[in-house]
mmCIF file with all atom_site columns, C-alpha atoms in Angstrom:
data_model
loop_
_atom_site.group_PDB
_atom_site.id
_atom_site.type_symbol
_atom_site.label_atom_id
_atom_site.label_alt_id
_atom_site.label_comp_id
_atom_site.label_asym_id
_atom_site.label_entity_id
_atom_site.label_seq_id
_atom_site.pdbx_PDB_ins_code
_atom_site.Cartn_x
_atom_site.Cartn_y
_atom_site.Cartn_z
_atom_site.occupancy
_atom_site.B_iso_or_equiv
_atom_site.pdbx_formal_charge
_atom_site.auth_seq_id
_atom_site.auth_comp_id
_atom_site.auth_asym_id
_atom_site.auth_atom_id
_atom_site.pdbx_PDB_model_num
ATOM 1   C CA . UNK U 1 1   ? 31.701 -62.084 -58.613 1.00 0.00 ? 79  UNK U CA 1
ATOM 2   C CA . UNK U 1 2   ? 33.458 -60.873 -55.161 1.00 0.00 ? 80  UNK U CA 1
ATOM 3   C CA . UNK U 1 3   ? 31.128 -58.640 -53.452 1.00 0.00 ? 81  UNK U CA 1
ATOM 4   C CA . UNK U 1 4   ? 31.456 -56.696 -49.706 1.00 0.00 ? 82  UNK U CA 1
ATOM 5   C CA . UNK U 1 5   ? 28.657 -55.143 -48.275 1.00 0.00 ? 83  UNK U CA 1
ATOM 6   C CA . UNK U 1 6   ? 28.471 -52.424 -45.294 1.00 0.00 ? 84  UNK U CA 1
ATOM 7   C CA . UNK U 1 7   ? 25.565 -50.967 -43.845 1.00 0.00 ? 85  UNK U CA 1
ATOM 8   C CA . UNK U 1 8   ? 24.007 -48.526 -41.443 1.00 0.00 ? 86  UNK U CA 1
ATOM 9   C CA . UNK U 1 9   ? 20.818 -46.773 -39.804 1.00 0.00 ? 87  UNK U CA 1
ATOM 10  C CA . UNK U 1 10  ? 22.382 -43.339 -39.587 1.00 0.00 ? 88  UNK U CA 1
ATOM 11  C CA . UNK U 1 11  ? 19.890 -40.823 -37.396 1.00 0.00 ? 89  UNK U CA 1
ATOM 12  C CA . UNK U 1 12  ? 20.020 -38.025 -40.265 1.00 0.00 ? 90  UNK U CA 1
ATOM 13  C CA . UNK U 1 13  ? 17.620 -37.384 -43.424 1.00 0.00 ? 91  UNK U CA 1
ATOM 14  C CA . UNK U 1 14  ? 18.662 -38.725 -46.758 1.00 0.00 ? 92  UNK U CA 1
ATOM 15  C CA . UNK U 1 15  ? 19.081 -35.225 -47.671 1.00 0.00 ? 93  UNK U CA 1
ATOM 16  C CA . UNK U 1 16  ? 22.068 -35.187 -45.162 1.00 0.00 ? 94  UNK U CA 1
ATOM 17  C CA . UNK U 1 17  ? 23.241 -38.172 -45.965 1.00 0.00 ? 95  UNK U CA 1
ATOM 18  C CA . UNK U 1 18  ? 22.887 -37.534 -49.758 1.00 0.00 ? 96  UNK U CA 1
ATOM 19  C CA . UNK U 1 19  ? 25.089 -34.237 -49.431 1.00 0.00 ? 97  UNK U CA 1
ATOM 20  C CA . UNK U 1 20  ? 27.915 -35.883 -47.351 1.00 0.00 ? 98  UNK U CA 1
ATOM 21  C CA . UNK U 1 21  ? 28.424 -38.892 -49.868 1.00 0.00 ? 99  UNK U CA 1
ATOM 22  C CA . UNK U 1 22  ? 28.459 -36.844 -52.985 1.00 0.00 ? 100 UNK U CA 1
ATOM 23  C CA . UNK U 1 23  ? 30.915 -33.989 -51.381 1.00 0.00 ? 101 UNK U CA 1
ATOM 24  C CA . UNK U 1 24  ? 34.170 -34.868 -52.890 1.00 0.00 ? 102 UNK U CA 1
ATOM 25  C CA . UNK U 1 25  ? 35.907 -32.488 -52.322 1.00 0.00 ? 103 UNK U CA 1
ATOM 26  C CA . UNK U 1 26  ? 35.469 -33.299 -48.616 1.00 0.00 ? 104 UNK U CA 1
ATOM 27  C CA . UNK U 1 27  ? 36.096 -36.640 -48.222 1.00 0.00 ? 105 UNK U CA 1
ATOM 28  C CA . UNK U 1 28  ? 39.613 -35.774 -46.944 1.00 0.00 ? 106 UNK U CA 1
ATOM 29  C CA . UNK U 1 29  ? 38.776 -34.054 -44.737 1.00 0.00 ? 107 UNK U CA 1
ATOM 30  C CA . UNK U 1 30  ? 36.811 -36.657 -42.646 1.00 0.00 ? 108 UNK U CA 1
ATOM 31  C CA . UNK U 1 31  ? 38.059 -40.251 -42.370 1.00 0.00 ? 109 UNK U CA 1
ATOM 32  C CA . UNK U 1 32  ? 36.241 -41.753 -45.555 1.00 0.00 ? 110 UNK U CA 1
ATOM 33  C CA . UNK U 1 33  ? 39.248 -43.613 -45.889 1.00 0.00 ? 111 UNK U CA 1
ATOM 34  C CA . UNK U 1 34  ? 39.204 -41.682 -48.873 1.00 0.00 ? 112 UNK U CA 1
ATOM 35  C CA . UNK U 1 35  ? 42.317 -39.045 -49.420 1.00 0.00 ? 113 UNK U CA 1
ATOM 36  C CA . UNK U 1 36  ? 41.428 -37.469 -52.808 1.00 0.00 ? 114 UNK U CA 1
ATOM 37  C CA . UNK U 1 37  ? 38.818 -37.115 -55.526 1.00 0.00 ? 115 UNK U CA 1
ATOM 38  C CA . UNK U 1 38  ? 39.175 -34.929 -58.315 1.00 0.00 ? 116 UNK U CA 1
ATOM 39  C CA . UNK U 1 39  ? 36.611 -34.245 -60.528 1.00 0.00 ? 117 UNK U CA 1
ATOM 40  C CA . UNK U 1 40  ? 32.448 -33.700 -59.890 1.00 0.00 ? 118 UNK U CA 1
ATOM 41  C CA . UNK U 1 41  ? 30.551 -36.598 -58.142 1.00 0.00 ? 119 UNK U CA 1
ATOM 42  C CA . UNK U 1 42  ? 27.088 -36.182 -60.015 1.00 0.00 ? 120 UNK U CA 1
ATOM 43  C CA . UNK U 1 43  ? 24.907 -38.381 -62.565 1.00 0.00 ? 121 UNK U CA 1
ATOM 44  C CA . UNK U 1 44  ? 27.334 -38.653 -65.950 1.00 0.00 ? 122 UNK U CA 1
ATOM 45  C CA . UNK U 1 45  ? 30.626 -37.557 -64.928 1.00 0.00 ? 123 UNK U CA 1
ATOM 46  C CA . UNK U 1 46  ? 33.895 -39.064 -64.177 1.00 0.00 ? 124 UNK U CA 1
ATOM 47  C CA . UNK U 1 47  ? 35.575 -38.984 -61.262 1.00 0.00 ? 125 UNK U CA 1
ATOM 48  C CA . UNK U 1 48  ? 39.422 -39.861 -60.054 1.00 0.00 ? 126 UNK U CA 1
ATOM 49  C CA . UNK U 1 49  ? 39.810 -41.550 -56.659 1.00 0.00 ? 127 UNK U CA 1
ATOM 50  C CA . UNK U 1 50  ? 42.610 -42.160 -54.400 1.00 0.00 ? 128 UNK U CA 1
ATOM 51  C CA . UNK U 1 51  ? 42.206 -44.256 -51.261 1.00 0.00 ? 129 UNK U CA 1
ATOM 52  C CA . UNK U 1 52  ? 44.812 -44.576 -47.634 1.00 0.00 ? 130 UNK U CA 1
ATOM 53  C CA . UNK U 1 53  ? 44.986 -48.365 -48.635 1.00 0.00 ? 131 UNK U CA 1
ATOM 54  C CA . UNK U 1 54  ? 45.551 -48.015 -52.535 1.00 0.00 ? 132 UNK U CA 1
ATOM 55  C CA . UNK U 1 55  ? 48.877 -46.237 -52.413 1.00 0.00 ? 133 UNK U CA 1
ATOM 56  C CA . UNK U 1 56  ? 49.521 -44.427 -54.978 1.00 0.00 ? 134 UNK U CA 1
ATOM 57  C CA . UNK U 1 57  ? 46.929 -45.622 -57.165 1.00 0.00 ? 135 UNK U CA 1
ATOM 58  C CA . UNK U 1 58  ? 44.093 -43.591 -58.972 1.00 0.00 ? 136 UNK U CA 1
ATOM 59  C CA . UNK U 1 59  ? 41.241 -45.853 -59.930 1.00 0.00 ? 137 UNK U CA 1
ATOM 60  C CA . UNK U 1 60  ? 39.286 -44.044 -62.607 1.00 0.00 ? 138 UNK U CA 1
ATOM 61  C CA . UNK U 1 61  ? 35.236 -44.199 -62.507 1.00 0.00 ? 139 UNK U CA 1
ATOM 62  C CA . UNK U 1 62  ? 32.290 -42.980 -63.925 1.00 0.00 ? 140 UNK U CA 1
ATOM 63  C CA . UNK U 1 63  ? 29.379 -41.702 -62.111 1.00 0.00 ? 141 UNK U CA 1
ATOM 64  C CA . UNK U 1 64  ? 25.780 -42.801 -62.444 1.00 0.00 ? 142 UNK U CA 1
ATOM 65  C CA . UNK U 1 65  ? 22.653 -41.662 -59.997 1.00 0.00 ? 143 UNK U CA 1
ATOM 66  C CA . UNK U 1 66  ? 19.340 -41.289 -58.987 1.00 0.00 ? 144 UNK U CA 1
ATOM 67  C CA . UNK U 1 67  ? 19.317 -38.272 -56.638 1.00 0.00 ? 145 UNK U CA 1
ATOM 68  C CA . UNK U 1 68  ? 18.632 -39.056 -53.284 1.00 0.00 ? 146 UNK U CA 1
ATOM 69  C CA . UNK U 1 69  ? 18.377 -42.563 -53.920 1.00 0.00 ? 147 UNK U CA 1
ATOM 70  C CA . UNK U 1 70  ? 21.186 -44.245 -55.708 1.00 0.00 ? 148 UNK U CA 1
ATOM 71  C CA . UNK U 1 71  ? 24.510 -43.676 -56.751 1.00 0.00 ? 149 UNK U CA 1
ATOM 72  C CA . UNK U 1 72  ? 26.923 -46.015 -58.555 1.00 0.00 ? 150 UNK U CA 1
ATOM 73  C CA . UNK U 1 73  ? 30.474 -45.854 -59.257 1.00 0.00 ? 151 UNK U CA 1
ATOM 74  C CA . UNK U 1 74  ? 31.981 -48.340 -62.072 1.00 0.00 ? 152 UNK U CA 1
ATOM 75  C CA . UNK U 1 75  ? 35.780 -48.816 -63.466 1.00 0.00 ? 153 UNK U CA 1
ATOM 76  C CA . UNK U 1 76  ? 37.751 -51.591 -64.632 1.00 0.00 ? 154 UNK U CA 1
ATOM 77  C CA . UNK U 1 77  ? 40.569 -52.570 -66.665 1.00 0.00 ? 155 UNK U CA 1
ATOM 78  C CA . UNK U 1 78  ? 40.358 -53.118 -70.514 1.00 0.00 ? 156 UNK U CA 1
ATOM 79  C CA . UNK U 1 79  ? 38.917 -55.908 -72.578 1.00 0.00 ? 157 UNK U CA 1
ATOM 80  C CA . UNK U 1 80  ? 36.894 -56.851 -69.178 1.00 0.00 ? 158 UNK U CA 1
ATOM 81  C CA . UNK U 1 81  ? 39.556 -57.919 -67.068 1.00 0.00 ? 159 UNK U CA 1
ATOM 82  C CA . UNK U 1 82  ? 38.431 -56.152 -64.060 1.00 0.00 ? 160 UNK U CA 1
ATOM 83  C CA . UNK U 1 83  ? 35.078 -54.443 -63.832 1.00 0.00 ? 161 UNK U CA 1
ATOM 84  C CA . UNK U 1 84  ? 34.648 -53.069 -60.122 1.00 0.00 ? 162 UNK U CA 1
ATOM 85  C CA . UNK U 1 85  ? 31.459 -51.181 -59.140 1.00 0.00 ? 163 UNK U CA 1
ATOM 86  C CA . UNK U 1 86  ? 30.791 -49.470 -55.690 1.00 0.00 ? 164 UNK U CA 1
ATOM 87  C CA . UNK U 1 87  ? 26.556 -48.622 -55.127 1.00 0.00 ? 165 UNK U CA 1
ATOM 88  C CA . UNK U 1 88  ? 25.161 -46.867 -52.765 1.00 0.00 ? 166 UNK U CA 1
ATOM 89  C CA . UNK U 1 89  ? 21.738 -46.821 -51.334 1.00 0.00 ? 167 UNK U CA 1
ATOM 90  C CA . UNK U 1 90  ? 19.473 -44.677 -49.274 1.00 0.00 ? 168 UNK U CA 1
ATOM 91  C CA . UNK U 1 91  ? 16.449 -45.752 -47.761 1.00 0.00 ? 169 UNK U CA 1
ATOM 92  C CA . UNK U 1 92  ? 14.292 -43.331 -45.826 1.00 0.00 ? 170 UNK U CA 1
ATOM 93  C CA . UNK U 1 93  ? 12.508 -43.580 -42.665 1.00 0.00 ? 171 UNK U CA 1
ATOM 94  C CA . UNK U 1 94  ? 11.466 -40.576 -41.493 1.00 0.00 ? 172 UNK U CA 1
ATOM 95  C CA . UNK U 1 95  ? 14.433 -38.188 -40.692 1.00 0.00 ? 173 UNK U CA 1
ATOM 96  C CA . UNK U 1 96  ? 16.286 -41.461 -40.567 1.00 0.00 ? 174 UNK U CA 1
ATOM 97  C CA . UNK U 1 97  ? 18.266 -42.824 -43.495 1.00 0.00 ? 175 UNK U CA 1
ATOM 98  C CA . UNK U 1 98  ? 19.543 -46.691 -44.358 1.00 0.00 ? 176 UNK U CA 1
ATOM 99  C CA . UNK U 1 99  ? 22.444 -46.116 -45.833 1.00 0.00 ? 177 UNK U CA 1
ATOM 100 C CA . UNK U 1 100 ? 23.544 -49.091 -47.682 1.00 0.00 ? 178 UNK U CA 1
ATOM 101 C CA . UNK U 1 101 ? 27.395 -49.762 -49.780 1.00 0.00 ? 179 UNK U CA 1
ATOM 102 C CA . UNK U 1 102 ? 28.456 -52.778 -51.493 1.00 0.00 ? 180 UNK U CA 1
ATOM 103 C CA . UNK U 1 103 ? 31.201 -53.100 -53.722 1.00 0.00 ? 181 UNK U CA 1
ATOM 104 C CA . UNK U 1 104 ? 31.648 -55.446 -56.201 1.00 0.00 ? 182 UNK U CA 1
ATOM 105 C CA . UNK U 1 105 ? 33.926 -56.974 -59.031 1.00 0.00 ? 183 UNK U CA 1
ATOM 106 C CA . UNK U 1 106 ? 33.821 -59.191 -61.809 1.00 0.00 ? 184 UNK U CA 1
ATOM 107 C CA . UNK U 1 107 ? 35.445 -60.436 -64.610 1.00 0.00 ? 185 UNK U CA 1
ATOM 108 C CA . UNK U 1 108 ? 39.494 -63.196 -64.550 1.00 0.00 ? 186 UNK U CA 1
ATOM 109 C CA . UNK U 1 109 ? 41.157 -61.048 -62.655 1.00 0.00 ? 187 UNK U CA 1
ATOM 110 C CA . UNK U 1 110 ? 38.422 -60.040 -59.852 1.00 0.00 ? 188 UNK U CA 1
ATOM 111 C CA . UNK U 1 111 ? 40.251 -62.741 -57.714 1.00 0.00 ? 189 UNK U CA 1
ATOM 112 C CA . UNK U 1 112 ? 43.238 -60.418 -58.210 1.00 0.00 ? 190 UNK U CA 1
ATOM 113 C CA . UNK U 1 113 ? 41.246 -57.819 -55.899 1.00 0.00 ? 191 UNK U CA 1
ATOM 114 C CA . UNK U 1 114 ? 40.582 -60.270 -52.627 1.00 0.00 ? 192 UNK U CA 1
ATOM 115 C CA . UNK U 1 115 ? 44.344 -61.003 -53.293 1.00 0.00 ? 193 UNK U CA 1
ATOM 116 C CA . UNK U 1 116 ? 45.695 -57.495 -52.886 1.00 0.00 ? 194 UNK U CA 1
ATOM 117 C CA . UNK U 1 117 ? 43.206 -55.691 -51.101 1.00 0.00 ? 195 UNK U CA 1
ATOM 118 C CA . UNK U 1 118 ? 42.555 -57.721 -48.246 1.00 0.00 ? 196 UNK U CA 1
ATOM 119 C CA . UNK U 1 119 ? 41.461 -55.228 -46.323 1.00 0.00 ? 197 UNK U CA 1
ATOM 120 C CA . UNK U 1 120 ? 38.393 -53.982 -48.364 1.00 0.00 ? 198 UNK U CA 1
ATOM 121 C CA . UNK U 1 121 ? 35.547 -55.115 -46.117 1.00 0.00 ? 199 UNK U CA 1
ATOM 122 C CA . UNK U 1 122 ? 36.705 -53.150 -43.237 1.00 0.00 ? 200 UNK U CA 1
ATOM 123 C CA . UNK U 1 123 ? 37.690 -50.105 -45.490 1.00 0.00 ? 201 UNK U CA 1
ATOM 124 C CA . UNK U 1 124 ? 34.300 -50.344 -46.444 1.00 0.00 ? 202 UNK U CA 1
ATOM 125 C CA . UNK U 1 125 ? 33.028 -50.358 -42.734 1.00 0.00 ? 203 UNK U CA 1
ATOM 126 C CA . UNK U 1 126 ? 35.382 -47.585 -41.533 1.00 0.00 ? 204 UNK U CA 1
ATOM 127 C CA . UNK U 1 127 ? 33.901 -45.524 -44.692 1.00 0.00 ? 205 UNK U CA 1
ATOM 128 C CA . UNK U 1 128 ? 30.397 -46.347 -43.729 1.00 0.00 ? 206 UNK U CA 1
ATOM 129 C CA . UNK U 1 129 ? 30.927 -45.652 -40.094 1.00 0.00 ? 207 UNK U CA 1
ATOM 130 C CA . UNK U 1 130 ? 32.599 -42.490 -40.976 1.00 0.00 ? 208 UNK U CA 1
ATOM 131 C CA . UNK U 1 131 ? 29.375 -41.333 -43.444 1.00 0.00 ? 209 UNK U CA 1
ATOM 132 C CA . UNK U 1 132 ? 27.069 -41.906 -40.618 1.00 0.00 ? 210 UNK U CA 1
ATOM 133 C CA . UNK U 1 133 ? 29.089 -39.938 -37.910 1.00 0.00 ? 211 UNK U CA 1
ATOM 134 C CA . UNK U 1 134 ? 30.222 -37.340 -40.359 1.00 0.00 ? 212 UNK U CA 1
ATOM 135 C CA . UNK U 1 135 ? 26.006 -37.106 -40.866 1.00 0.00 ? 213 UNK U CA 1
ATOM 136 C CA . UNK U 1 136 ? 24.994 -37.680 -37.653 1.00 0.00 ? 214 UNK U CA 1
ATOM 137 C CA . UNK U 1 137 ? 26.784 -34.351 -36.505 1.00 0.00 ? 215 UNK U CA 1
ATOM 138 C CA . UNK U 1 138 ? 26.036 -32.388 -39.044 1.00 0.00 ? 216 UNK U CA 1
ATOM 139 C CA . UNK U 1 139 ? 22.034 -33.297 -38.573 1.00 0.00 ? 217 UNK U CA 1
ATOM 140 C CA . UNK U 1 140 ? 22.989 -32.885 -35.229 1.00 0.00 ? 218 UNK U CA 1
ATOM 141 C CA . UNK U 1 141 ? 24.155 -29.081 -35.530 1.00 0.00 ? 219 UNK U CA 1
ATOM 142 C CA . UNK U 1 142 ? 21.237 -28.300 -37.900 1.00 0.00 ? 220 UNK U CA 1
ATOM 143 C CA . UNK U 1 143 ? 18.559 -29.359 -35.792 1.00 0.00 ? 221 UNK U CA 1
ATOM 144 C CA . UNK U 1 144 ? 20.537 -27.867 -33.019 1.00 0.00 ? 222 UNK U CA 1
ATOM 145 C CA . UNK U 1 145 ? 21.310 -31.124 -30.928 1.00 0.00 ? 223 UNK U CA 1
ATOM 146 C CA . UNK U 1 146 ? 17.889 -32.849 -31.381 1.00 0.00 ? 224 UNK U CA 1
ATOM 147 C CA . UNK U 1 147 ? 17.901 -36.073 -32.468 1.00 0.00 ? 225 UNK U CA 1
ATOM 148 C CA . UNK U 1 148 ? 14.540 -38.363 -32.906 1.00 0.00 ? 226 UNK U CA 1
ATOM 149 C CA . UNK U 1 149 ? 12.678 -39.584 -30.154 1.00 0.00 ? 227 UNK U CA 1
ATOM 150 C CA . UNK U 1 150 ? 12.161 -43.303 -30.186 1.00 0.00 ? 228 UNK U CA 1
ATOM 151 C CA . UNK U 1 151 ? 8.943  -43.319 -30.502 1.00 0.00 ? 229 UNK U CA 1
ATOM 152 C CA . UNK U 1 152 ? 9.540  -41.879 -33.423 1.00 0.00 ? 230 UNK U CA 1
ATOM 153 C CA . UNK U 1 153 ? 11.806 -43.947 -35.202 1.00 0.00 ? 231 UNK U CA 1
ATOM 154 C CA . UNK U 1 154 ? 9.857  -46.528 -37.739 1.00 0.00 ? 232 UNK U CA 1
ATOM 155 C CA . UNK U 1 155 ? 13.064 -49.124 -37.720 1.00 0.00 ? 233 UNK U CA 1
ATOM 156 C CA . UNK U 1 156 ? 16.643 -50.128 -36.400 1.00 0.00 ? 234 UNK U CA 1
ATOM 157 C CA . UNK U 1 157 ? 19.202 -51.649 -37.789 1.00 0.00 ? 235 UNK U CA 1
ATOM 158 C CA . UNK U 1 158 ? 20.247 -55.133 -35.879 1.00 0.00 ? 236 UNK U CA 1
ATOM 159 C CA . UNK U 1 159 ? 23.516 -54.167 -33.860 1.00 0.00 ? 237 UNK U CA 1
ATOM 160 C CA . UNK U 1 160 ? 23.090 -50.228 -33.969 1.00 0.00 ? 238 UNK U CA 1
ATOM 161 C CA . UNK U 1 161 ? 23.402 -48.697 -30.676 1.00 0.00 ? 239 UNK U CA 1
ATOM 162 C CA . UNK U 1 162 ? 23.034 -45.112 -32.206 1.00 0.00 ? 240 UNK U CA 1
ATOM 163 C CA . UNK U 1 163 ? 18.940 -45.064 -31.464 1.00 0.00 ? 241 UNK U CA 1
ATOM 164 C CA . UNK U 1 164 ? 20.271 -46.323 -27.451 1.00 0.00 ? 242 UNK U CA 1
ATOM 165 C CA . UNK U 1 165 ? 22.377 -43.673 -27.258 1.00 0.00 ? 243 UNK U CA 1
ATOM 166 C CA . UNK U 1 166 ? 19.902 -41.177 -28.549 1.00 0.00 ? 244 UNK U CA 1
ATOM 167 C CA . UNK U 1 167 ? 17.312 -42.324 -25.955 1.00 0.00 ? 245 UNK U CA 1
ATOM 168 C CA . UNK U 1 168 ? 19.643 -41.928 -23.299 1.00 0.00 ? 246 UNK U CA 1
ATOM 169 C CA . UNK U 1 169 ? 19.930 -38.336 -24.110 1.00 0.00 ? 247 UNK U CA 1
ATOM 170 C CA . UNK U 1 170 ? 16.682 -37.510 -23.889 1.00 0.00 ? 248 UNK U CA 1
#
């Protein structure tokens, strides 16, 4: 199994971060690295993705979550040639969300995927980046420019300056 994880302590509620990852219809509109998805991104449904590295390729997948909590997208190719799966999960801490996204595939060809997509590990950062700014200012507006103290934050992720550049602001 190839796998790519990307992660990120994003100073927003999972409520926040919940809404921007399952807004479809948006993710053109802010650099997911994703330029279209049609169909509804919700527990059962099936959903048609384009990305800025896949061309013109539509990768079909079907939608499975947990509100709040989990979501999982999962395609392949027939007979179990391909089976590629993209989770995401949301831990809370206290107006703060973990916001975690690791892709994966399986099956002969999944080899086929490091091959032609070389650049999946930093799509998946960019994407990740881009959920936690596109969150981060839209917490921002909502709690009109106040971000948590650190004294009040519970935990940081290794690497994030985010929390240092909150503190400086205060």
């Amino acid at each position: 199994m190839e796998s790519f994880e990307a992660e990120a302590l994003i100073l927003a509620g999972t409520g926040t971060v919940w809404d921007v990852i399952t807004d479809g219809g948006n993710f053109p509109v802010w650099d997911s690295g994703i330029t279209e998805v049609s169909g509804e991104v919700g527990h059962g449904e099936r959903i048609r993705v384009r990305t800025r590295d896949g061309g013109k390729r539509t990768f079909r997948l079907r939608v499975d979550q947990i509100p709040g909590q989990r979501m999982t997208w999962t395609g392949g190719l027939p007979l179990g040639l391909l089976q590629v799966e993209r989770t995401f999960s949301l831990t809370d801490y206290t107006g703060m969300t973990h916001l975690r996204v690791k892709d994966s595939a399986a099956g002969p060809l999944r080899g086929l995927v490091r091959k032609t997509a070389p650049g999946t590990y930093p799509a998946l950062t960019g994407y990740v980046d881009a959920v936690k700014f596109r969150a981060e200012l839209i917490s921002f507006h909502l709690e009109r420019g106040v971000f948590p103290r650190p004294s009040q934050m519970t935990r940081s992720a290794p690497g994030d300056t985010a929390p240092a550049a909150a503190a400086a602001r205060s």
